[in-house]
Tab-separated table of C-alpha atoms in Angstrom:
chain	number	residue	atom	x	y	z
W	794	GLN	CA	19.394	-1.189	-27.453
W	795	TYR	CA	22.380	0.873	-26.368
W	796	GLY	CA	20.647	4.127	-25.456
W	797	GLY	CA	18.903	3.158	-22.223
W	798	GLN	CA	15.161	3.606	-21.735
W	799	THR	CA	14.487	6.577	-24.032
W	800	PRO	CA	14.954	4.789	-27.403
W	801	LEU	CA	12.620	2.015	-26.219
W	802	LYS	CA	9.897	4.625	-25.820
W	803	LEU	CA	10.629	5.925	-29.343
W	804	ALA	CA	10.701	2.491	-31.028
W	805	ARG	CA	6.979	2.268	-31.865
W	806	ALA	CA	6.835	5.786	-33.332
W	807	LEU	CA	10.008	5.211	-35.370
W	808	GLU	CA	8.610	1.946	-36.722
W	809	ALA	CA	5.334	3.675	-37.633
W	810	ALA	CA	7.366	6.315	-39.498
W	811	GLY	CA	8.989	3.559	-41.565
W	812	VAL	CA	12.388	3.486	-39.851
W	813	PRO	CA	13.857	-0.054	-39.898
W	814	ILE	CA	14.608	-1.241	-36.342
W	815	ILE	CA	17.348	-3.865	-36.002
W	816	GLY	CA	17.420	-6.368	-33.164
W	817	THR	CA	14.439	-6.841	-30.842
W	818	SER	CA	11.195	-5.715	-32.530
W	819	PRO	CA	9.194	-2.779	-31.105
W	820	ASP	CA	6.330	-5.178	-30.324
W	821	ALA	CA	8.679	-7.451	-28.340
W	822	ILE	CA	10.014	-4.372	-26.500
W	823	ASP	CA	6.441	-3.416	-25.620
W	824	ARG	CA	5.731	-6.933	-24.314
W	825	ALA	CA	8.607	-6.553	-21.865
W	826	GLU	CA	7.847	-2.925	-20.931
W	827	ASP	CA	4.035	-2.985	-20.708
W	828	ARG	CA	3.233	-4.393	-17.266
W	829	GLU	CA	0.017	-6.199	-18.243
W	830	ARG	CA	1.471	-7.816	-21.378
W	831	PHE	CA	4.597	-8.779	-19.440
W	832	GLN	CA	2.551	-10.335	-16.659
W	833	ALA	CA	0.632	-12.433	-19.184
W	834	ALA	CA	3.965	-13.769	-20.523
W	835	VAL	CA	5.252	-14.469	-16.992
W	836	GLU	CA	2.061	-16.359	-16.092
W	837	ARG	CA	2.268	-18.392	-19.297
W	838	LEU	CA	5.813	-19.440	-18.323
W	839	GLY	CA	4.727	-20.166	-14.736
W	840	LEU	CA	7.368	-17.903	-13.157
W	841	LEU	CA	7.139	-16.369	-9.694
W	842	GLN	CA	6.784	-12.588	-9.182
W	843	PRO	CA	6.345	-10.489	-6.035
W	844	GLN	CA	2.648	-9.539	-5.676
W	845	ASN	CA	2.032	-6.430	-7.767
W	846	ALA	CA	-0.529	-4.133	-9.344
W	847	THR	CA	-0.737	-1.318	-11.891
W	848	VAL	CA	-2.816	1.703	-10.856
W	849	THR	CA	-4.014	4.889	-12.533
W	850	ALA	CA	-5.328	6.823	-9.501
W	851	MET	CA	-4.423	7.373	-5.853
W	852	GLU	CA	-7.559	5.766	-4.371
W	853	GLN	CA	-7.044	2.705	-6.554
W	854	ALA	CA	-3.458	2.513	-5.232
W	855	VAL	CA	-4.687	2.665	-1.624
W	856	GLU	CA	-7.204	-0.124	-2.325
W	857	LYS	CA	-4.559	-2.332	-4.012
W	858	SER	CA	-2.028	-1.670	-1.233
W	859	ARG	CA	-4.483	-3.198	1.260
W	860	GLU	CA	-4.606	-6.367	-0.862
W	861	ILE	CA	-0.826	-6.613	-1.430
W	862	GLY	CA	0.389	-5.351	1.953
W	863	PHE	CA	3.304	-3.070	2.936
W	864	PRO	CA	6.146	-2.323	2.394
W	865	LEU	CA	5.719	-1.541	-1.320
W	866	VAL	CA	8.093	-0.467	-4.064
W	867	VAL	CA	6.288	2.253	-6.044
W	868	ARG	CA	7.431	3.676	-9.379
W	869	PRO	CA	6.003	5.090	-12.584
W	870	SER	CA	5.658	2.656	-15.502
W	871	TYR	CA	8.144	3.053	-18.420
W	872	VAL	CA	10.528	4.980	-16.181
W	873	LEU	CA	14.168	5.799	-16.792
W	874	GLY	CA	16.775	4.505	-14.352
W	875	GLY	CA	14.650	4.273	-11.215
W	876	ARG	CA	13.525	7.907	-11.183
W	877	ALA	CA	10.718	8.554	-8.668
W	878	MET	CA	11.099	5.019	-7.304
W	879	GLU	CA	10.442	4.742	-3.577
W	880	ILE	CA	9.764	2.206	-0.869
W	881	VAL	CA	6.643	3.147	1.105
W	882	TYR	CA	5.822	1.620	4.470
W	883	ASP	CA	2.220	2.648	5.158
W	884	GLU	CA	-0.875	4.273	3.658
W	885	GLN	CA	0.131	7.782	4.737
W	886	ASP	CA	3.494	7.311	3.010
W	887	LEU	CA	1.727	6.077	-0.136
W	888	ARG	CA	-0.593	9.118	-0.252
W	889	ARG	CA	2.377	11.458	0.218
W	890	TYR	CA	4.166	9.743	-2.694
W	891	PHE	CA	1.178	10.264	-5.005
W	892	ASN	CA	0.790	13.889	-3.934
W	893	GLU	CA	4.460	14.827	-4.215
W	894	ALA	CA	6.409	12.477	-6.478
W	895	VAL	CA	4.250	11.527	-9.471
W	896	SER	CA	1.376	12.603	-11.656
W	897	VAL	CA	-0.700	9.488	-12.261
W	898	SER	CA	-3.211	8.934	-15.089
W	899	ASN	CA	-4.338	6.326	-17.632
W	900	GLU	CA	-1.432	7.445	-19.829
W	901	SER	CA	1.111	7.268	-17.004
W	902	PRO	CA	0.233	4.441	-14.609
W	903	VAL	CA	2.146	3.684	-11.415
W	904	LEU	CA	3.441	0.225	-10.499
W	905	LEU	CA	3.107	-1.223	-7.007
W	906	ASP	CA	5.270	-4.222	-6.055
W	907	ARG	CA	5.434	-6.012	-2.731
W	908	PHE	CA	8.884	-5.208	-1.319
W	909	LEU	CA	10.682	-8.426	-0.359
W	910	ASP	CA	12.478	-7.662	2.909
W	911	ASP	CA	16.028	-9.027	3.197
W	912	ALA	CA	15.984	-10.521	-0.303
W	913	THR	CA	19.141	-10.795	-2.412
W	914	GLU	CA	18.941	-8.940	-5.726
W	915	VAL	CA	20.513	-10.466	-8.834
W	916	ASP	CA	21.213	-8.977	-12.281
W	917	ILE	CA	21.771	-11.185	-15.335
W	918	ASP	CA	22.916	-9.906	-18.732
W	919	ALA	CA	22.278	-12.209	-21.686
W	920	ILE	CA	22.306	-12.217	-25.494
W	921	CYS	CA	19.720	-14.061	-27.607
W	922	ASP	CA	19.732	-14.680	-31.365
W	923	GLY	CA	16.331	-16.407	-31.454
W	924	GLU	CA	17.905	-19.890	-31.387
W	925	ARG	CA	20.337	-19.702	-28.471
W	926	VAL	CA	20.841	-17.682	-25.308
W	927	VAL	CA	24.299	-16.865	-23.967
W	928	ILE	CA	24.502	-15.598	-20.383
W	929	GLY	CA	27.255	-13.021	-19.893
W	930	GLY	CA	27.261	-13.078	-16.112
W	931	ILE	CA	25.211	-13.521	-12.930
W	932	MET	CA	25.792	-10.574	-10.590
W	933	GLU	CA	24.825	-10.642	-6.937
W	934	HIS	CA	24.077	-7.254	-5.372
W	935	ILE	CA	25.777	-6.458	-2.083
W	936	GLU	CA	22.876	-4.309	-0.851
W	937	GLN	CA	19.462	-5.910	-0.335
W	938	ALA	CA	16.820	-5.877	-3.076
W	939	GLY	CA	15.115	-2.488	-3.498
W	940	VAL	CA	18.317	-0.410	-3.408
W	941	HIS	CA	18.641	1.089	-6.906
W	942	SER	CA	21.345	-0.730	-8.878
W	943	GLY	CA	23.074	2.597	-9.573
W	944	ASP	CA	23.667	2.872	-5.804
W	945	SER	CA	24.458	-0.785	-5.219
W	946	ALA	CA	27.749	-2.651	-5.516
W	947	CYS	CA	27.642	-6.115	-7.040
W	948	SER	CA	29.846	-9.167	-7.239
W	949	LEU	CA	30.590	-11.394	-10.217
W	950	PRO	CA	30.619	-14.356	-9.719
W	951	ALA	CA	27.733	-14.504	-7.224
W	952	TYR	CA	29.083	-15.237	-3.741
W	953	THR	CA	26.151	-16.654	-1.713
W	954	LEU	CA	23.848	-18.186	-4.340
W	955	SER	CA	23.784	-21.972	-4.636
W	956	GLN	CA	24.421	-23.669	-7.982
W	957	GLU	CA	20.784	-24.833	-7.964
W	958	ILE	CA	19.469	-21.253	-7.651
W	959	GLN	CA	21.836	-20.023	-10.374
W	960	ASP	CA	20.734	-22.833	-12.714
W	961	LYS	CA	17.086	-21.983	-12.029
W	962	MET	CA	17.725	-18.336	-12.973
W	963	ARG	CA	19.616	-19.333	-16.134
W	964	GLU	CA	16.656	-21.466	-17.180
W	965	GLN	CA	14.201	-18.610	-16.538
W	966	VAL	CA	16.315	-16.130	-18.539
W	967	GLU	CA	16.328	-18.537	-21.507
W	968	LYS	CA	12.565	-19.037	-21.358
W	969	LEU	CA	11.966	-15.272	-21.132
W	970	ALA	CA	14.302	-14.455	-24.040
W	971	PHE	CA	12.484	-16.893	-26.349
W	972	GLU	CA	9.002	-15.958	-25.090
W	973	LEU	CA	9.621	-12.221	-25.589
W	974	GLY	CA	11.425	-12.644	-28.931
W	975	VAL	CA	14.652	-10.900	-27.896
W	976	ARG	CA	17.319	-10.344	-30.577
W	977	GLY	CA	20.428	-8.903	-28.966
W	978	LEU	CA	20.936	-7.867	-25.346
W	979	MET	CA	18.577	-8.372	-22.446
W	980	ASN	CA	18.908	-7.634	-18.733
W	981	THR	CA	16.891	-9.598	-16.165
W	982	GLN	CA	16.546	-8.746	-12.475
W	983	PHE	CA	15.627	-11.290	-9.824
W	984	ALA	CA	15.166	-11.273	-6.053
W	985	VAL	CA	16.048	-14.422	-4.104
W	986	LYS	CA	14.381	-14.991	-0.737
W	987	ASP	CA	14.070	-18.234	1.276
W	988	ASN	CA	15.467	-20.199	-1.682
W	989	GLU	CA	12.702	-18.927	-3.990
W	990	VAL	CA	13.513	-17.011	-7.179
W	991	TYR	CA	11.236	-14.012	-7.859
W	992	LEU	CA	11.333	-12.230	-11.204
W	993	ILE	CA	11.472	-8.441	-10.790
W	994	GLU	CA	11.750	-7.220	-14.384
W	995	VAL	CA	13.218	-7.697	-17.847
W	996	ASN	CA	14.842	-4.887	-19.856
W	997	PRO	CA	15.159	-5.756	-23.574
W	998	ARG	CA	18.321	-3.654	-23.929
W	999	ALA	CA	21.866	-3.103	-22.699
W	1000	ALA	CA	21.842	-2.313	-18.971
W	1001	ARG	CA	24.424	-0.316	-17.013
W	1002	THR	CA	25.941	-3.638	-15.957
W	1003	VAL	CA	27.139	-4.603	-19.484
W	1004	PRO	CA	30.514	-2.772	-19.344
W	1005	PHE	CA	31.170	-4.276	-15.901
W	1006	VAL	CA	30.364	-7.835	-17.051
W	1007	SER	CA	32.450	-7.403	-20.212
W	1008	LYS	CA	35.430	-6.152	-18.225
W	1009	ALA	CA	35.122	-8.831	-15.534
W	1010	THR	CA	34.706	-11.761	-17.952
W	1011	GLY	CA	36.702	-10.540	-20.958
W	1012	ALA	CA	33.728	-11.191	-23.293
W	1013	PRO	CA	32.831	-8.119	-25.435
W	1014	LEU	CA	29.047	-8.374	-24.919
W	1015	ALA	CA	28.165	-5.140	-26.728
W	1016	LYS	CA	30.127	-6.162	-29.832
W	1017	ILE	CA	28.656	-9.698	-29.877
W	1018	ALA	CA	25.104	-8.354	-29.416
W	1019	ALA	CA	25.553	-5.774	-32.208
W	1020	ARG	CA	26.505	-8.571	-34.618
W	1021	VAL	CA	23.476	-10.607	-33.492
W	1022	MET	CA	21.235	-7.560	-34.059
W	1023	ALA	CA	22.685	-7.274	-37.568
W	1024	GLY	CA	21.521	-10.831	-38.273
W	1025	GLN	CA	24.441	-13.085	-37.334
W	1026	SER	CA	23.893	-16.155	-35.158
W	1027	LEU	CA	25.684	-16.660	-31.851
């Protein structure tokens, strides 16, 4: 959970080799990381997502883009830290992206998401022990949604979000943590537009925001989560 995206990719193989994995199970990790399985969970919970599709070929992407509409956020599935993520504004742009930025196949699909113009992006770090969820902090990004969080400043506490919107996001994070079977840290990203909360993604691990939240709130999230992963309750 503390090594970013790479260990999540290794989890299944390590489990198959008999290595005990503490914290969130490899199957639960896959449910959060695999777009189709994740979407099934989101639909079951009745949460809102920007229109999206998973594609394995350029022509399929062009076809789906006509259904979803531009602008689109495009990125490879199971990707580390926003690499090869772009916002494309028309079909020509989309074709250029597929020709230059990624190699797409059944093994490495590409995700298309409707880009929500002028939306506010929000990051939430939480810890779940299977019984309870503790939210470390709700961070509001200064830049609009779609700017990679590594390039975006954020504020804790959130400075423009109403209490109602924050409560709605808290509720969704709890539901997601229990539905996905998270044990330990989890990072959830939302976009807020016209008072609607859209779920962007869930990372069943420590995100780059954890040290910031810990420093700003004085709560040692990494230490608490490690104890939860080792079997203690919150």
